[in-house]
Amino acid sequence: MPATDDEVRGLLKHFKFNVPLRHLDLAIDTHTRGDWEAANAQLRTFLEGLLNDIARHIDLAKANALQNGANLRQMLADSSIGFLAVDRKEWSSDGKNYIEGLFKMLHTDGSHPGLSSEDHCTFRLHLVLVTAQTFLRRLQQGRT
């Protein structure tokens, strides 16, 4: 995972996605200290901020009109942009897709509503890093 972490950080810096980078730093720091719930909360915030920043990077005017969250994720999947792949179930209109499923999972055991374990927090960390790496590489390669 160190190589993945290094690549993600490098791409975040390249695109000047400073807010998500800060949340990733906090997630790694709190994970290292064993503060699983705080790490979980930062991982979700990191991923949401990353997808929001990707949407703004692709089409700032449209993204600003949509604000953030699910609206921006839908924008990334719209056929005119096609960043999130509908055919690979990264996104779907019914909410039964990888991204929304990941967000639902990341919402549990964070700063609310419950507690977490090292194993589950580490699992989340790895999922989020690999997901971020995939999307940042896609953005870098201009595949929108």
PDB file of N, CA and C in Angstrom, residues 29-110:
ATOM      1  N   ASP A  29      -3.035   9.519   9.637  1.00  0.00           N
ATOM      2  CA  ASP A  29      -2.525   9.832  10.970  1.00  0.00           C
ATOM      3  C   ASP A  29      -3.377   9.187  12.057  1.00  0.00           C
ATOM      4  N   THR A  30      -4.680   9.308  11.955  1.00  0.00           N
ATOM      5  CA  THR A  30      -5.541   8.733  12.987  1.00  0.00           C
ATOM      6  C   THR A  30      -5.537   7.207  12.920  1.00  0.00           C
ATOM      7  N   HIS A  31      -5.398   6.645  11.735  1.00  0.00           N
ATOM      8  CA  HIS A  31      -5.283   5.186  11.602  1.00  0.00           C
ATOM      9  C   HIS A  31      -4.007   4.711  12.293  1.00  0.00           C
ATOM     10  N   THR A  32      -2.914   5.406  12.059  1.00  0.00           N
ATOM     11  CA  THR A  32      -1.623   5.051  12.661  1.00  0.00           C
ATOM     12  C   THR A  32      -1.692   5.094  14.180  1.00  0.00           C
ATOM     13  N   ARG A  33      -2.460   6.044  14.722  1.00  0.00           N
ATOM     14  CA  ARG A  33      -2.602   6.176  16.179  1.00  0.00           C
ATOM     15  C   ARG A  33      -3.624   5.201  16.761  1.00  0.00           C
ATOM     16  N   GLY A  34      -4.348   4.483  15.896  1.00  0.00           N
ATOM     17  CA  GLY A  34      -5.342   3.548  16.389  1.00  0.00           C
ATOM     18  C   GLY A  34      -6.677   4.194  16.725  1.00  0.00           C
ATOM     19  N   ASP A  35      -6.909   5.375  16.215  1.00  0.00           N
ATOM     20  CA  ASP A  35      -8.178   6.072  16.431  1.00  0.00           C
ATOM     21  C   ASP A  35      -9.087   5.736  15.249  1.00  0.00           C
ATOM     22  N   TRP A  36      -9.631   4.515  15.280  1.00  0.00           N
ATOM     23  CA  TRP A  36     -10.332   3.939  14.138  1.00  0.00           C
ATOM     24  C   TRP A  36     -11.541   4.759  13.698  1.00  0.00           C
ATOM     25  N   GLU A  37     -12.327   5.227  14.638  1.00  0.00           N
ATOM     26  CA  GLU A  37     -13.533   5.969  14.285  1.00  0.00           C
ATOM     27  C   GLU A  37     -13.188   7.286  13.581  1.00  0.00           C
ATOM     28  N   ALA A  38     -12.195   7.976  14.081  1.00  0.00           N
ATOM     29  CA  ALA A  38     -11.778   9.234  13.450  1.00  0.00           C
ATOM     30  C   ALA A  38     -11.201   8.965  12.059  1.00  0.00           C
ATOM     31  N   ALA A  39     -10.453   7.887  11.917  1.00  0.00           N
ATOM     32  CA  ALA A  39      -9.909   7.528  10.602  1.00  0.00           C
ATOM     33  C   ALA A  39     -11.041   7.234   9.626  1.00  0.00           C
ATOM     34  N   ASN A  40     -12.037   6.471  10.075  1.00  0.00           N
ATOM     35  CA  ASN A  40     -13.178   6.147   9.218  1.00  0.00           C
ATOM     36  C   ASN A  40     -13.880   7.417   8.740  1.00  0.00           C
ATOM     37  N   ALA A  41     -14.099   8.339   9.650  1.00  0.00           N
ATOM     38  CA  ALA A  41     -14.777   9.584   9.289  1.00  0.00           C
ATOM     39  C   ALA A  41     -13.962  10.367   8.258  1.00  0.00           C
ATOM     40  N   GLN A  42     -12.656  10.418   8.422  1.00  0.00           N
ATOM     41  CA  GLN A  42     -11.799  11.148   7.489  1.00  0.00           C
ATOM     42  C   GLN A  42     -11.744  10.462   6.120  1.00  0.00           C
ATOM     43  N   LEU A  43     -11.816   9.137   6.112  1.00  0.00           N
ATOM     44  CA  LEU A  43     -11.796   8.425   4.829  1.00  0.00           C
ATOM     45  C   LEU A  43     -13.021   8.766   3.991  1.00  0.00           C
ATOM     46  N   ARG A  44     -14.175   8.799   4.641  1.00  0.00           N
ATOM     47  CA  ARG A  44     -15.394   9.156   3.907  1.00  0.00           C
ATOM     48  C   ARG A  44     -15.305  10.601   3.414  1.00  0.00           C
ATOM     49  N   THR A  45     -14.850  11.490   4.256  1.00  0.00           N
ATOM     50  CA  THR A  45     -14.726  12.899   3.875  1.00  0.00           C
ATOM     51  C   THR A  45     -13.720  13.057   2.739  1.00  0.00           C
ATOM     52  N   PHE A  46     -12.629  12.311   2.810  1.00  0.00           N
ATOM     53  CA  PHE A  46     -11.625  12.342   1.743  1.00  0.00           C
ATOM     54  C   PHE A  46     -12.235  11.928   0.409  1.00  0.00           C
ATOM     55  N   LEU A  47     -12.929  10.796   0.384  1.00  0.00           N
ATOM     56  CA  LEU A  47     -13.479  10.288  -0.867  1.00  0.00           C
ATOM     57  C   LEU A  47     -14.535  11.233  -1.437  1.00  0.00           C
ATOM     58  N   GLU A  48     -15.386  11.761  -0.576  1.00  0.00           N
ATOM     59  CA  GLU A  48     -16.394  12.702  -1.068  1.00  0.00           C
ATOM     60  C   GLU A  48     -15.726  13.959  -1.623  1.00  0.00           C
ATOM     61  N   GLY A  49     -14.742  14.477  -0.910  1.00  0.00           N
ATOM     62  CA  GLY A  49     -14.025  15.664  -1.386  1.00  0.00           C
ATOM     63  C   GLY A  49     -13.290  15.405  -2.689  1.00  0.00           C
ATOM     64  N   LEU A  50     -12.724  14.215  -2.824  1.00  0.00           N
ATOM     65  CA  LEU A  50     -12.024  13.870  -4.054  1.00  0.00           C
ATOM     66  C   LEU A  50     -12.986  13.871  -5.245  1.00  0.00           C
ATOM     67  N   LEU A  51     -14.106  13.196  -5.105  1.00  0.00           N
ATOM     68  CA  LEU A  51     -15.062  13.151  -6.217  1.00  0.00           C
ATOM     69  C   LEU A  51     -15.632  14.539  -6.522  1.00  0.00           C
ATOM     70  N   ASN A  52     -15.857  15.342  -5.495  1.00  0.00           N
ATOM     71  CA  ASN A  52     -16.308  16.715  -5.714  1.00  0.00           C
ATOM     72  C   ASN A  52     -15.263  17.506  -6.496  1.00  0.00           C
ATOM     73  N   ASP A  53     -13.999  17.370  -6.112  1.00  0.00           N
ATOM     74  CA  ASP A  53     -12.932  18.107  -6.798  1.00  0.00           C
ATOM     75  C   ASP A  53     -12.740  17.612  -8.231  1.00  0.00           C
ATOM     76  N   ILE A  54     -12.885  16.314  -8.455  1.00  0.00           N
ATOM     77  CA  ILE A  54     -12.793  15.793  -9.825  1.00  0.00           C
ATOM     78  C   ILE A  54     -13.893  16.412 -10.681  1.00  0.00           C
ATOM     79  N   ALA A  55     -15.106  16.465 -10.153  1.00  0.00           N
ATOM     80  CA  ALA A  55     -16.214  17.073 -10.904  1.00  0.00           C
ATOM     81  C   ALA A  55     -15.911  18.534 -11.214  1.00  0.00           C
ATOM     82  N   ARG A  56     -15.402  19.269 -10.236  1.00  0.00           N
ATOM     83  CA  ARG A  56     -15.068  20.685 -10.458  1.00  0.00           C
ATOM     84  C   ARG A  56     -13.953  20.823 -11.495  1.00  0.00           C
ATOM     85  N   HIS A  57     -12.996  19.917 -11.457  1.00  0.00           N
ATOM     86  CA  HIS A  57     -11.885  19.943 -12.402  1.00  0.00           C
ATOM     87  C   HIS A  57     -12.389  19.717 -13.829  1.00  0.00           C
ATOM     88  N   ILE A  58     -13.343  18.820 -13.993  1.00  0.00           N
ATOM     89  CA  ILE A  58     -13.861  18.480 -15.316  1.00  0.00           C
ATOM     90  C   ILE A  58     -14.765  19.586 -15.861  1.00  0.00           C
ATOM     91  N   ASP A  59     -15.656  20.120 -15.030  1.00  0.00           N
ATOM     92  CA  ASP A  59     -16.589  21.162 -15.494  1.00  0.00           C
ATOM     93  C   ASP A  59     -16.974  22.036 -14.306  1.00  0.00           C
ATOM     94  N   LEU A  60     -16.179  23.064 -14.073  1.00  0.00           N
ATOM     95  CA  LEU A  60     -16.349  23.917 -12.901  1.00  0.00           C
ATOM     96  C   LEU A  60     -17.729  24.576 -12.852  1.00  0.00           C
ATOM     97  N   ALA A  61     -18.175  25.133 -13.952  1.00  0.00           N
ATOM     98  CA  ALA A  61     -19.462  25.841 -13.954  1.00  0.00           C
ATOM     99  C   ALA A  61     -20.613  24.898 -13.615  1.00  0.00           C
ATOM    100  N   LYS A  62     -20.634  23.747 -14.251  1.00  0.00           N
ATOM    101  CA  LYS A  62     -21.705  22.784 -13.997  1.00  0.00           C
ATOM    102  C   LYS A  62     -21.631  22.277 -12.558  1.00  0.00           C
ATOM    103  N   ALA A  63     -20.425  21.984 -12.086  1.00  0.00           N
ATOM    104  CA  ALA A  63     -20.252  21.482 -10.720  1.00  0.00           C
ATOM    105  C   ALA A  63     -20.680  22.516  -9.694  1.00  0.00           C
ATOM    106  N   ASN A  64     -20.346  23.769  -9.915  1.00  0.00           N
ATOM    107  CA  ASN A  64     -20.744  24.820  -8.967  1.00  0.00           C
ATOM    108  C   ASN A  64     -22.256  24.957  -8.887  1.00  0.00           C
ATOM    109  N   ALA A  65     -22.937  24.736  -9.993  1.00  0.00           N
ATOM    110  CA  ALA A  65     -24.398  24.820 -10.002  1.00  0.00           C
ATOM    111  C   ALA A  65     -25.020  23.656  -9.229  1.00  0.00           C
ATOM    112  N   LEU A  66     -24.329  22.531  -9.198  1.00  0.00           N
ATOM    113  CA  LEU A  66     -24.870  21.331  -8.546  1.00  0.00           C
ATOM    114  C   LEU A  66     -24.485  21.229  -7.072  1.00  0.00           C
ATOM    115  N   GLN A  67     -23.545  22.012  -6.639  1.00  0.00           N
ATOM    116  CA  GLN A  67     -23.063  22.060  -5.254  1.00  0.00           C
ATOM    117  C   GLN A  67     -22.098  20.922  -4.945  1.00  0.00           C
ATOM    118  N   ASN A  68     -22.599  19.785  -4.405  1.00  0.00           N
ATOM    119  CA  ASN A  68     -21.692  18.701  -4.015  1.00  0.00           C
ATOM    120  C   ASN A  68     -22.443  17.390  -3.842  1.00  0.00           C
ATOM    121  N   GLY A  69     -21.745  16.390  -3.357  1.00  0.00           N
ATOM    122  CA  GLY A  69     -22.356  15.115  -2.999  1.00  0.00           C
ATOM    123  C   GLY A  69     -22.886  14.319  -4.173  1.00  0.00           C
ATOM    124  N   ALA A  70     -24.039  13.718  -3.960  1.00  0.00           N
ATOM    125  CA  ALA A  70     -24.620  12.818  -4.957  1.00  0.00           C
ATOM    126  C   ALA A  70     -24.878  13.519  -6.286  1.00  0.00           C
ATOM    127  N   ASN A  71     -25.199  14.795  -6.255  1.00  0.00           N
ATOM    128  CA  ASN A  71     -25.431  15.521  -7.512  1.00  0.00           C
ATOM    129  C   ASN A  71     -24.168  15.567  -8.364  1.00  0.00           C
ATOM    130  N   LEU A  72     -23.021  15.778  -7.728  1.00  0.00           N
ATOM    131  CA  LEU A  72     -21.765  15.801  -8.478  1.00  0.00           C
ATOM    132  C   LEU A  72     -21.375  14.413  -8.948  1.00  0.00           C
ATOM    133  N   ARG A  73     -21.664  13.402  -8.146  1.00  0.00           N
ATOM    134  CA  ARG A  73     -21.370  12.036  -8.576  1.00  0.00           C
ATOM    135  C   ARG A  73     -22.248  11.676  -9.783  1.00  0.00           C
ATOM    136  N   GLN A  74     -23.499  12.095  -9.761  1.00  0.00           N
ATOM    137  CA  GLN A  74     -24.370  11.865 -10.920  1.00  0.00           C
ATOM    138  C   GLN A  74     -23.818  12.592 -12.138  1.00  0.00           C
ATOM    139  N   MET A  75     -23.337  13.801 -11.942  1.00  0.00           N
ATOM    140  CA  MET A  75     -22.746  14.553 -13.044  1.00  0.00           C
ATOM    141  C   MET A  75     -21.581  13.776 -13.653  1.00  0.00           C
ATOM    142  N   LEU A  76     -20.744  13.179 -12.808  1.00  0.00           N
ATOM    143  CA  LEU A  76     -19.591  12.426 -13.300  1.00  0.00           C
ATOM    144  C   LEU A  76     -20.006  11.203 -14.110  1.00  0.00           C
ATOM    145  N   ALA A  77     -21.206  10.698 -13.881  1.00  0.00           N
ATOM    146  CA  ALA A  77     -21.695   9.527 -14.609  1.00  0.00           C
ATOM    147  C   ALA A  77     -22.503   9.900 -15.847  1.00  0.00           C
ATOM    148  N   ASP A  78     -22.961  11.136 -15.948  1.00  0.00           N
ATOM    149  CA  ASP A  78     -23.770  11.540 -17.097  1.00  0.00           C
ATOM    150  C   ASP A  78     -23.038  11.222 -18.397  1.00  0.00           C
ATOM    151  N   SER A  79     -23.783  10.835 -19.395  1.00  0.00           N
ATOM    152  CA  SER A  79     -23.185  10.406 -20.665  1.00  0.00           C
ATOM    153  C   SER A  79     -22.329  11.493 -21.307  1.00  0.00           C
ATOM    154  N   SER A  80     -22.645  12.751 -21.060  1.00  0.00           N
ATOM    155  CA  SER A  80     -21.846  13.837 -21.652  1.00  0.00           C
ATOM    156  C   SER A  80     -20.451  13.910 -21.029  1.00  0.00           C
ATOM    157  N   ILE A  81     -20.293  13.365 -19.817  1.00  0.00           N
ATOM    158  CA  ILE A  81     -18.992  13.362 -19.149  1.00  0.00           C
ATOM    159  C   ILE A  81     -18.435  11.946 -19.109  1.00  0.00           C
ATOM    160  N   GLY A  82     -19.204  11.013 -18.612  1.00  0.00           N
ATOM    161  CA  GLY A  82     -18.819   9.607 -18.623  1.00  0.00           C
ATOM    162  C   GLY A  82     -17.616   9.241 -17.781  1.00  0.00           C
ATOM    163  N   PHE A  83     -17.340  10.001 -16.759  1.00  0.00           N
ATOM    164  CA  PHE A  83     -16.183   9.684 -15.903  1.00  0.00           C
ATOM    165  C   PHE A  83     -16.434   8.433 -15.080  1.00  0.00           C
ATOM    166  N   LEU A  84     -17.602   8.337 -14.456  1.00  0.00           N
ATOM    167  CA  LEU A  84     -17.974   7.124 -13.732  1.00  0.00           C
ATOM    168  C   LEU A  84     -18.670   6.188 -14.712  1.00  0.00           C
ATOM    169  N   ALA A  85     -18.200   4.961 -14.769  1.00  0.00           N
ATOM    170  CA  ALA A  85     -18.688   4.004 -15.759  1.00  0.00           C
ATOM    171  C   ALA A  85     -19.987   3.347 -15.307  1.00  0.00           C
ATOM    172  N   VAL A  86     -21.038   3.623 -16.030  1.00  0.00           N
ATOM    173  CA  VAL A  86     -22.335   3.015 -15.755  1.00  0.00           C
ATOM    174  C   VAL A  86     -22.299   1.528 -16.115  1.00  0.00           C
ATOM    175  N   ASP A  87     -21.634   1.176 -17.203  1.00  0.00           N
ATOM    176  CA  ASP A  87     -21.591  -0.222 -17.647  1.00  0.00           C
ATOM    177  C   ASP A  87     -20.811  -1.120 -16.696  1.00  0.00           C
ATOM    178  N   ARG A  88     -19.921  -0.541 -15.898  1.00  0.00           N
ATOM    179  CA  ARG A  88     -19.178  -1.318 -14.901  1.00  0.00           C
ATOM    180  C   ARG A  88     -19.787  -1.177 -13.503  1.00  0.00           C
ATOM    181  N   LYS A  89     -20.971  -0.589 -13.438  1.00  0.00           N
ATOM    182  CA  LYS A  89     -21.712  -0.423 -12.181  1.00  0.00           C
ATOM    183  C   LYS A  89     -20.981   0.470 -11.177  1.00  0.00           C
ATOM    184  N   GLU A  90     -20.125   1.367 -11.677  1.00  0.00           N
ATOM    185  CA  GLU A  90     -19.555   2.364 -10.776  1.00  0.00           C
ATOM    186  C   GLU A  90     -20.659   3.320 -10.334  1.00  0.00           C
ATOM    187  N   TRP A  91     -21.624   3.542 -11.213  1.00  0.00           N
ATOM    188  CA  TRP A  91     -22.751   4.421 -10.914  1.00  0.00           C
ATOM    189  C   TRP A  91     -23.998   3.886 -11.608  1.00  0.00           C
ATOM    190  N   SER A  92     -25.133   4.076 -10.967  1.00  0.00           N
ATOM    191  CA  SER A  92     -26.431   3.756 -11.564  1.00  0.00           C
ATOM    192  C   SER A  92     -27.468   4.685 -10.937  1.00  0.00           C
ATOM    193  N   SER A  93     -28.554   4.870 -11.630  1.00  0.00           N
ATOM    194  CA  SER A  93     -29.576   5.801 -11.140  1.00  0.00           C
ATOM    195  C   SER A  93     -30.355   5.254  -9.953  1.00  0.00           C
ATOM    196  N   ASP A  94     -30.289   3.950  -9.708  1.00  0.00           N
ATOM    197  CA  ASP A  94     -31.060   3.359  -8.612  1.00  0.00           C
ATOM    198  C   ASP A  94     -30.299   3.305  -7.281  1.00  0.00           C
ATOM    199  N   GLY A  95     -29.072   3.796  -7.259  1.00  0.00           N
ATOM    200  CA  GLY A  95     -28.288   3.800  -6.022  1.00  0.00           C
ATOM    201  C   GLY A  95     -27.629   2.469  -5.710  1.00  0.00           C
ATOM    202  N   LYS A  96     -27.796   1.486  -6.560  1.00  0.00           N
ATOM    203  CA  LYS A  96     -27.203   0.159  -6.350  1.00  0.00           C
ATOM    204  C   LYS A  96     -25.954   0.044  -7.212  1.00  0.00           C
ATOM    205  N   ASN A  97     -24.910   0.721  -6.775  1.00  0.00           N
ATOM    206  CA  ASN A  97     -23.680   0.777  -7.549  1.00  0.00           C
ATOM    207  C   ASN A  97     -22.491   0.831  -6.596  1.00  0.00           C
ATOM    208  N   TYR A  98     -21.307   0.721  -7.157  1.00  0.00           N
ATOM    209  CA  TYR A  98     -20.095   0.669  -6.340  1.00  0.00           C
ATOM    210  C   TYR A  98     -19.916   1.928  -5.489  1.00  0.00           C
ATOM    211  N   ILE A  99     -20.022   3.083  -6.097  1.00  0.00           N
ATOM    212  CA  ILE A  99     -19.752   4.331  -5.373  1.00  0.00           C
ATOM    213  C   ILE A  99     -20.738   4.537  -4.234  1.00  0.00           C
ATOM    214  N   GLU A 100     -22.014   4.424  -4.513  1.00  0.00           N
ATOM    215  CA  GLU A 100     -23.004   4.639  -3.445  1.00  0.00           C
ATOM    216  C   GLU A 100     -22.915   3.534  -2.391  1.00  0.00           C
ATOM    217  N   GLY A 101     -22.632   2.306  -2.799  1.00  0.00           N
ATOM    218  CA  GLY A 101     -22.440   1.227  -1.835  1.00  0.00           C
ATOM    219  C   GLY A 101     -21.241   1.494  -0.939  1.00  0.00           C
ATOM    220  N   LEU A 102     -20.162   1.994  -1.540  1.00  0.00           N
ATOM    221  CA  LEU A 102     -18.974   2.331  -0.757  1.00  0.00           C
ATOM    222  C   LEU A 102     -19.286   3.449   0.237  1.00  0.00           C
ATOM    223  N   PHE A 103     -20.006   4.476  -0.197  1.00  0.00           N
ATOM    224  CA  PHE A 103     -20.374   5.557   0.719  1.00  0.00           C
ATOM    225  C   PHE A 103     -21.262   5.058   1.854  1.00  0.00           C
ATOM    226  N   LYS A 104     -22.191   4.164   1.547  1.00  0.00           N
ATOM    227  CA  LYS A 104     -23.051   3.613   2.599  1.00  0.00           C
ATOM    228  C   LYS A 104     -22.223   2.830   3.610  1.00  0.00           C
ATOM    229  N   MET A 105     -21.268   2.041   3.136  1.00  0.00           N
ATOM    230  CA  MET A 105     -20.402   1.284   4.037  1.00  0.00           C
ATOM    231  C   MET A 105     -19.516   2.225   4.855  1.00  0.00           C
ATOM    232  N   LEU A 106     -18.992   3.270   4.216  1.00  0.00           N
ATOM    233  CA  LEU A 106     -18.122   4.215   4.915  1.00  0.00           C
ATOM    234  C   LEU A 106     -18.875   5.024   5.958  1.00  0.00           C
ATOM    235  N   HIS A 107     -20.181   5.112   5.822  1.00  0.00           N
ATOM    236  CA  HIS A 107     -20.971   5.878   6.786  1.00  0.00           C
ATOM    237  C   HIS A 107     -21.097   5.157   8.128  1.00  0.00           C
ATOM    238  N   THR A 108     -21.008   3.848   8.126  1.00  0.00           N
ATOM    239  CA  THR A 108     -21.123   3.096   9.378  1.00  0.00           C
ATOM    240  C   THR A 108     -19.799   3.096  10.116  1.00  0.00           C
ATOM    241  N   ASP A 109     -19.850   2.963  11.409  1.00  0.00           N
ATOM    242  CA  ASP A 109     -18.672   2.795  12.264  1.00  0.00           C
ATOM    243  C   ASP A 109     -17.670   3.941  12.179  1.00  0.00           C
ATOM    244  N   GLY A 110     -18.124   5.116  11.820  1.00  0.00           N
ATOM    245  CA  GLY A 110     -17.241   6.276  11.800  1.00  0.00           C
ATOM    246  C   GLY A 110     -17.386   7.028  13.102  1.00  0.00           C
TER     247      GLY A 110
END
